[in-house]
mmCIF file of C-alpha atoms in Angstrom:
data_model
loop_
_atom_site.group_PDB
_atom_site.id
_atom_site.type_symbol
_atom_site.label_atom_id
_atom_site.label_comp_id
_atom_site.label_asym_id
_atom_site.label_seq_id
_atom_site.Cartn_x
_atom_site.Cartn_y
_atom_site.Cartn_z
ATOM 1 C CA MET A 1 -265.077 107.424 -41.729
ATOM 2 C CA ALA A 2 -265.165 104.085 -43.532
ATOM 3 C CA ALA A 3 -268.616 103.069 -44.761
ATOM 4 C CA GLY A 4 -270.177 99.820 -43.593
ATOM 5 C CA LEU A 5 -268.657 99.782 -40.116
ATOM 6 C CA LYS A 6 -270.679 98.760 -37.089
ATOM 7 C CA THR A 7 -271.826 101.665 -34.932
ATOM 8 C CA SER A 8 -269.845 100.256 -32.005
ATOM 9 C CA THR A 9 -266.664 100.146 -34.116
ATOM 10 C CA VAL A 10 -267.191 103.743 -35.275
ATOM 11 C CA GLU A 11 -267.607 104.918 -31.655
ATOM 12 C CA LEU A 12 -264.530 102.972 -30.557
ATOM 13 C CA LEU A 13 -262.532 104.471 -33.423
ATOM 14 C CA LYS A 14 -263.647 107.993 -32.497
ATOM 15 C CA ARG A 15 -262.537 107.509 -28.877
ATOM 16 C CA PHE A 16 -259.254 105.992 -30.032
ATOM 17 C CA ASN A 17 -258.577 108.905 -32.387
ATOM 18 C CA ARG A 18 -258.979 111.543 -29.657
ATOM 19 C CA ALA A 19 -255.488 110.740 -28.353
ATOM 20 C CA PHE A 20 -253.876 111.794 -31.661
ATOM 21 C CA PRO A 21 -253.149 115.339 -32.888
ATOM 22 C CA GLN A 22 -256.108 117.211 -34.391
ATOM 23 C CA PHE A 23 -255.022 116.577 -37.984
ATOM 24 C CA TYR A 24 -255.081 112.775 -37.593
ATOM 25 C CA GLU A 25 -258.732 112.166 -38.491
ATOM 26 C CA GLN A 26 -258.674 114.776 -41.258
ATOM 27 C CA PHE A 27 -255.519 113.693 -43.103
ATOM 28 C CA VAL A 28 -255.143 109.980 -42.265
ATOM 29 C CA SER A 29 -257.236 107.517 -44.279
ATOM 30 C CA SER A 30 -259.946 105.425 -42.614
ATOM 31 C CA GLU A 31 -258.047 102.301 -43.643
ATOM 32 C CA ILE A 32 -254.943 103.381 -41.715
ATOM 33 C CA GLN A 33 -257.025 104.510 -38.744
ATOM 34 C CA LEU A 34 -258.631 101.059 -38.560
ATOM 35 C CA GLN A 35 -255.284 99.338 -39.005
ATOM 36 C CA ASN A 36 -253.830 101.333 -36.108
ATOM 37 C CA LEU A 37 -256.857 100.489 -33.968
ATOM 38 C CA ARG A 38 -256.318 96.775 -34.675
ATOM 39 C CA LEU A 39 -252.626 97.088 -33.797
ATOM 40 C CA ALA A 40 -253.579 98.871 -30.560
ATOM 41 C CA TYR A 41 -255.950 96.028 -29.674
ATOM 42 C CA GLN A 42 -253.218 93.480 -30.394
ATOM 43 C CA LEU A 43 -250.853 95.470 -28.174
ATOM 44 C CA TYR A 44 -253.503 95.601 -25.440
ATOM 45 C CA LYS A 45 -254.016 91.815 -25.581
ATOM 46 C CA THR A 46 -250.355 90.783 -25.647
ATOM 47 C CA LYS A 47 -248.828 93.620 -23.550
ATOM 48 C CA LYS A 48 -245.855 93.378 -25.939
ATOM 49 C CA ALA A 49 -244.620 95.530 -28.797
ATOM 50 C CA VAL A 50 -246.279 94.579 -32.093
ATOM 51 C CA ILE A 51 -243.525 93.915 -34.661
ATOM 52 C CA GLU A 52 -244.542 92.377 -37.997
ATOM 53 C CA ILE A 53 -242.928 92.199 -41.422
ATOM 54 C CA LYS A 54 -245.067 91.214 -44.407
ATOM 55 C CA PRO A 55 -244.428 91.181 -48.182
ATOM 56 C CA GLU A 56 -245.731 94.222 -50.056
ATOM 57 C CA GLY A 57 -245.141 93.816 -53.784
ATOM 58 C CA ASN A 58 -241.413 93.480 -54.411
ATOM 59 C CA ARG A 59 -240.664 95.011 -51.014
ATOM 60 C CA SER A 60 -241.572 94.335 -47.388
ATOM 61 C CA ALA A 61 -243.646 96.350 -44.916
ATOM 62 C CA LEU A 62 -242.622 96.515 -41.271
ATOM 63 C CA HIS A 63 -245.454 97.392 -38.888
ATOM 64 C CA PHE A 64 -244.643 98.461 -35.343
ATOM 65 C CA ALA A 65 -246.837 99.538 -32.428
ATOM 66 C CA TYR A 66 -245.847 100.291 -28.834
ATOM 67 C CA ARG A 67 -245.866 102.920 -26.113
ATOM 68 C CA ASN A 68 -243.915 105.858 -27.563
ATOM 69 C CA GLN A 69 -240.484 106.480 -26.065
ATOM 70 C CA SER A 70 -237.548 108.543 -27.329
ATOM 71 C CA PHE A 71 -235.230 105.548 -27.876
ATOM 72 C CA LEU A 72 -237.638 103.470 -29.992
ATOM 73 C CA LEU A 73 -236.726 104.850 -33.416
ATOM 74 C CA SER A 74 -233.019 104.704 -32.633
ATOM 75 C CA ASP A 75 -233.342 100.982 -31.886
ATOM 76 C CA ILE A 76 -235.563 100.231 -34.899
ATOM 77 C CA PHE A 77 -233.449 102.101 -37.445
ATOM 78 C CA GLY A 78 -230.275 100.749 -35.869
ATOM 79 C CA VAL A 79 -231.419 97.163 -36.428
ATOM 80 C CA LEU A 80 -232.498 97.919 -40.007
ATOM 81 C CA THR A 81 -229.087 99.477 -40.690
ATOM 82 C CA ALA A 82 -227.285 96.520 -39.117
ATOM 83 C CA TYR A 83 -229.231 94.146 -41.401
ATOM 84 C CA GLY A 84 -228.379 96.212 -44.480
ATOM 85 C CA LEU A 85 -231.975 97.061 -45.323
ATOM 86 C CA THR A 86 -232.940 99.920 -47.648
ATOM 87 C CA ILE A 87 -235.721 102.186 -46.358
ATOM 88 C CA HIS A 88 -238.110 103.399 -49.059
ATOM 89 C CA SER A 89 -240.862 105.063 -47.068
ATOM 90 C CA LEU A 90 -241.839 105.925 -43.507
ATOM 91 C CA SER A 91 -245.282 106.481 -41.984
ATOM 92 C CA LEU A 92 -245.496 107.338 -38.299
ATOM 93 C CA TYR A 93 -248.514 108.322 -36.218
ATOM 94 C CA GLY A 94 -248.093 108.975 -32.515
ATOM 95 C CA GLN A 95 -250.646 109.900 -29.884
ATOM 96 C CA ILE A 96 -250.125 113.122 -27.924
ATOM 97 C CA TYR A 97 -252.417 112.095 -25.061
ATOM 98 C CA PRO A 98 -252.380 108.889 -22.944
ATOM 99 C CA PRO A 99 -251.791 106.050 -23.602
ATOM 100 C CA MET A 100 -249.204 107.715 -25.931
ATOM 101 C CA LEU A 101 -249.003 104.855 -28.436
ATOM 102 C CA VAL A 102 -247.038 105.122 -31.683
ATOM 103 C CA PHE A 103 -247.693 103.300 -34.954
ATOM 104 C CA VAL A 104 -244.937 102.972 -37.537
ATOM 105 C CA LYS A 105 -244.920 101.525 -41.048
ATOM 106 C CA LEU A 106 -241.620 101.197 -42.893
ATOM 107 C CA VAL A 107 -241.337 99.875 -46.440
ATOM 108 C CA VAL A 108 -237.961 98.163 -46.775
ATOM 109 C CA SER A 109 -236.021 95.896 -49.112
ATOM 110 C CA ARG A 110 -232.735 94.029 -49.230
ATOM 111 C CA GLY A 111 -230.813 93.936 -52.475
ATOM 112 C CA GLY A 112 -233.818 95.454 -54.232
ATOM 113 C CA LYS A 113 -236.105 92.589 -53.181
ATOM 114 C CA ALA A 114 -238.602 91.751 -50.444
ATOM 115 C CA LEU A 115 -237.063 90.180 -47.355
ATOM 116 C CA SER A 116 -236.871 86.422 -47.156
ATOM 117 C CA GLU A 117 -238.939 84.824 -44.413
ATOM 118 C CA LYS A 118 -235.775 84.087 -42.430
ATOM 119 C CA THR A 119 -234.463 87.661 -42.714
ATOM 120 C CA ALA A 120 -237.870 89.052 -41.746
ATOM 121 C CA ASP A 121 -238.043 86.790 -38.676
ATOM 122 C CA ASN A 122 -234.480 87.656 -37.655
ATOM 123 C CA THR A 123 -235.142 91.385 -38.058
ATOM 124 C CA CYS A 124 -238.279 91.253 -35.916
ATOM 125 C CA ARG A 125 -236.432 89.252 -33.273
ATOM 126 C CA ALA A 126 -233.510 91.700 -33.268
ATOM 127 C CA ILE A 127 -235.832 94.704 -32.823
ATOM 128 C CA ARG A 128 -237.538 92.979 -29.906
ATOM 129 C CA GLU A 129 -234.157 92.141 -28.360
ATOM 130 C CA ALA A 130 -232.973 95.739 -28.855
ATOM 131 C CA LEU A 131 -236.053 97.105 -27.072
ATOM 132 C CA ALA A 132 -235.360 94.727 -24.199
ATOM 133 C CA GLY A 133 -231.740 95.884 -24.015
ATOM 134 C CA ARG A 134 -230.326 92.514 -25.040
ATOM 135 C CA TYR A 135 -229.184 93.515 -28.552
ATOM 136 C CA GLU A 136 -226.429 96.123 -28.547
ATOM 137 C CA VAL A 137 -227.260 98.159 -31.638
ATOM 138 C CA GLU A 138 -224.292 100.529 -31.308
ATOM 139 C CA GLU A 139 -221.879 97.640 -30.849
ATOM 140 C CA MET A 140 -223.159 95.889 -33.964
ATOM 141 C CA LEU A 141 -223.055 99.044 -36.085
ATOM 142 C CA SER A 142 -219.610 100.169 -34.941
ATOM 143 C CA VAL A 143 -218.115 97.119 -36.670
ATOM 144 C CA GLU A 144 -219.256 98.428 -40.070
ATOM 145 C CA PHE A 145 -219.731 102.172 -39.579
ATOM 146 C CA ASN A 146 -217.724 104.963 -38.003
ATOM 147 C CA LEU A 147 -220.462 106.340 -35.788
ATOM 148 C CA ASN A 148 -218.376 109.423 -35.015
ATOM 149 C CA ALA A 149 -218.213 110.400 -38.702
ATOM 150 C CA GLY A 150 -220.509 113.294 -39.503
ATOM 151 C CA LEU A 151 -223.173 113.413 -42.175
ATOM 152 C CA GLU A 152 -222.581 115.496 -45.302
ATOM 153 C CA LYS A 153 -224.215 118.887 -45.936
ATOM 154 C CA VAL A 154 -226.654 118.823 -43.032
ATOM 155 C CA GLU A 155 -229.373 121.455 -42.793
ATOM 156 C CA THR A 156 -231.832 121.724 -39.896
ATOM 157 C CA GLU A 157 -234.754 124.034 -39.238
ATOM 158 C CA PHE A 158 -237.265 124.299 -36.396
ATOM 159 C CA TYR A 159 -240.763 125.713 -36.820
ATOM 160 C CA VAL A 160 -244.278 125.338 -35.469
ATOM 161 C CA ASP A 161 -246.424 123.798 -38.191
ATOM 162 C CA PRO A 162 -249.404 126.077 -38.907
ATOM 163 C CA VAL A 163 -251.634 123.161 -40.032
ATOM 164 C CA PHE A 164 -250.718 120.474 -37.503
ATOM 165 C CA HIS A 165 -250.056 122.937 -34.641
ATOM 166 C CA LEU A 166 -247.067 120.893 -33.557
ATOM 167 C CA PRO A 167 -243.358 121.692 -33.210
ATOM 168 C CA ALA A 168 -241.510 120.407 -36.288
ATOM 169 C CA LEU A 169 -237.859 119.748 -37.042
ATOM 170 C CA LEU A 170 -236.707 119.572 -40.656
ATOM 171 C CA ILE A 171 -233.479 117.632 -41.218
ATOM 172 C CA GLU A 172 -231.872 117.344 -44.639
ATOM 173 C CA ALA A 173 -228.562 115.673 -45.499
ATOM 174 C CA ASP A 174 -226.754 113.881 -48.302
ATOM 175 C CA ASN A 175 -227.599 110.182 -48.468
ATOM 176 C CA GLN A 176 -225.078 107.895 -46.792
ATOM 177 C CA PRO A 177 -225.066 104.584 -44.908
ATOM 178 C CA GLY A 178 -226.316 104.875 -41.344
ATOM 179 C CA LEU A 179 -228.038 108.234 -41.943
ATOM 180 C CA PHE A 180 -231.411 107.262 -40.455
ATOM 181 C CA TYR A 181 -229.820 105.682 -37.405
ATOM 182 C CA LYS A 182 -227.643 108.732 -36.746
ATOM 183 C CA VAL A 183 -230.624 111.074 -37.012
ATOM 184 C CA MET A 184 -232.775 108.953 -34.689
ATOM 185 C CA TYR A 185 -229.895 108.469 -32.249
ATOM 186 C CA ALA A 186 -229.519 112.262 -32.080
ATOM 187 C CA ILE A 187 -233.272 112.598 -31.488
ATOM 188 C CA TRP A 188 -232.938 110.168 -28.573
ATOM 189 C CA GLN A 189 -229.997 112.120 -27.147
ATOM 190 C CA GLU A 190 -232.167 115.241 -27.161
ATOM 191 C CA ASP A 191 -234.946 113.246 -25.404
ATOM 192 C CA LEU A 192 -237.483 114.161 -28.087
ATOM 193 C CA LEU A 193 -240.622 112.199 -28.908
ATOM 194 C CA VAL A 194 -241.555 111.849 -32.597
ATOM 195 C CA VAL A 195 -245.346 111.880 -33.128
ATOM 196 C CA ASN A 196 -245.478 112.219 -36.919
ATOM 197 C CA ALA A 197 -242.943 112.011 -39.728
ATOM 198 C CA ASN A 198 -242.542 112.721 -43.436
ATOM 199 C CA LEU A 199 -239.716 111.290 -45.542
ATOM 200 C CA LEU A 200 -238.488 112.322 -48.985
ATOM 201 C CA VAL A 201 -235.434 110.849 -50.722
ATOM 202 C CA TRP A 202 -234.575 112.742 -53.895
ATOM 203 C CA ARG A 203 -231.447 113.307 -55.989
ATOM 204 C CA GLY A 204 -229.027 111.995 -53.402
ATOM 205 C CA ARG A 205 -230.603 113.924 -50.510
ATOM 206 C CA THR A 206 -232.781 112.730 -47.655
ATOM 207 C CA ARG A 207 -235.298 115.101 -46.107
ATOM 208 C CA LEU A 208 -237.071 114.232 -42.867
ATOM 209 C CA ILE A 209 -239.743 116.352 -41.229
ATOM 210 C CA LEU A 210 -240.277 115.176 -37.668
ATOM 211 C CA TYR A 211 -243.177 116.478 -35.590
ATOM 212 C CA LEU A 212 -242.109 116.421 -31.978
ATOM 213 C CA LEU A 213 -242.878 116.666 -28.315
ATOM 214 C CA GLY A 214 -240.140 117.660 -25.878
ATOM 215 C CA PRO A 215 -238.942 115.996 -22.666
ATOM 216 C CA ASN A 216 -241.785 114.725 -20.480
ATOM 217 C CA GLU A 217 -244.075 114.834 -23.547
ATOM 218 C CA SER A 218 -244.228 118.647 -23.445
ATOM 219 C CA LEU A 219 -244.617 121.234 -26.199
ATOM 220 C CA ILE A 220 -241.348 122.827 -27.297
ATOM 221 C CA PRO A 221 -241.117 126.641 -27.011
ATOM 222 C CA GLU A 222 -239.859 128.291 -30.187
ATOM 223 C CA TYR A 223 -236.670 129.688 -28.629
ATOM 224 C CA LEU A 224 -235.749 126.204 -27.372
ATOM 225 C CA GLY A 225 -236.664 124.633 -30.696
ATOM 226 C CA HIS A 226 -234.129 126.784 -32.549
ATOM 227 C CA LYS A 227 -231.452 125.757 -30.040
ATOM 228 C CA ILE A 228 -232.383 122.090 -30.533
ATOM 229 C CA ALA A 229 -232.185 122.470 -34.328
ATOM 230 C CA GLU A 230 -228.712 124.016 -34.133
ATOM 231 C CA GLY A 231 -227.565 121.398 -31.614
ATOM 232 C CA MET A 232 -228.860 118.605 -33.874
ATOM 233 C CA ARG A 233 -227.016 120.075 -36.845
ATOM 234 C CA GLU A 234 -223.719 120.240 -34.943
ATOM 235 C CA ARG A 235 -224.174 116.689 -33.658
ATOM 236 C CA LEU A 236 -224.984 115.301 -37.113
ATOM 237 C CA LEU A 237 -222.086 117.113 -38.762
ATOM 238 C CA GLY A 238 -219.686 115.269 -36.532
ATOM 239 C CA GLY A 239 -220.494 115.716 -32.897
ATOM 240 C CA PRO A 240 -219.632 112.908 -30.468
ATOM 241 C CA TYR A 241 -221.727 109.748 -30.350
#
């Protein structure tokens, strides 16, 4: 816990953290915990999704907070793909108990540089419009990408993480345009809820580990998890969108 905090803030943070998986307080820094608490308060005050893009060195950081739903990541990554943004890192922390909020940080760039103020504003607006159903992500992407084309060399694996005690889905594929959107679209089609994520891009391959809840925010039995992993692999290799 961060030193120098008021007792009331520490107590509020402890109550806030109880809605996350057990590992959250142990593995997530106090700085990020406080940042997520501030985003939750902003969400509580405005009753609207928090969507902000700020410069971070020679890149930009997108912060997002909202009630977790299976289509959220599909919409967010779809907009980023439509705007031609490169994704460098992903941090995602989702609650597994009510109010089931999710907090996402994406470090992005365009042409190797931080986003201009206009591009950042347009991206935030497009994400908000997509969440409201007024921005047709698939329609925009289909102009540039063949959404029915499969990813290359896809591997998937389901397991129950022994540290986090959560169902996990590992997805690995060759890098290609639209990869993140296709993965998150497939997650939406399976009605899965992502509550934590790890991303590694290395030597032309992208590896995502997604910690999940099933439909109706339930735990996923192992036998069903293996079926989901195989179904995801078939879909990503060229199944219908």
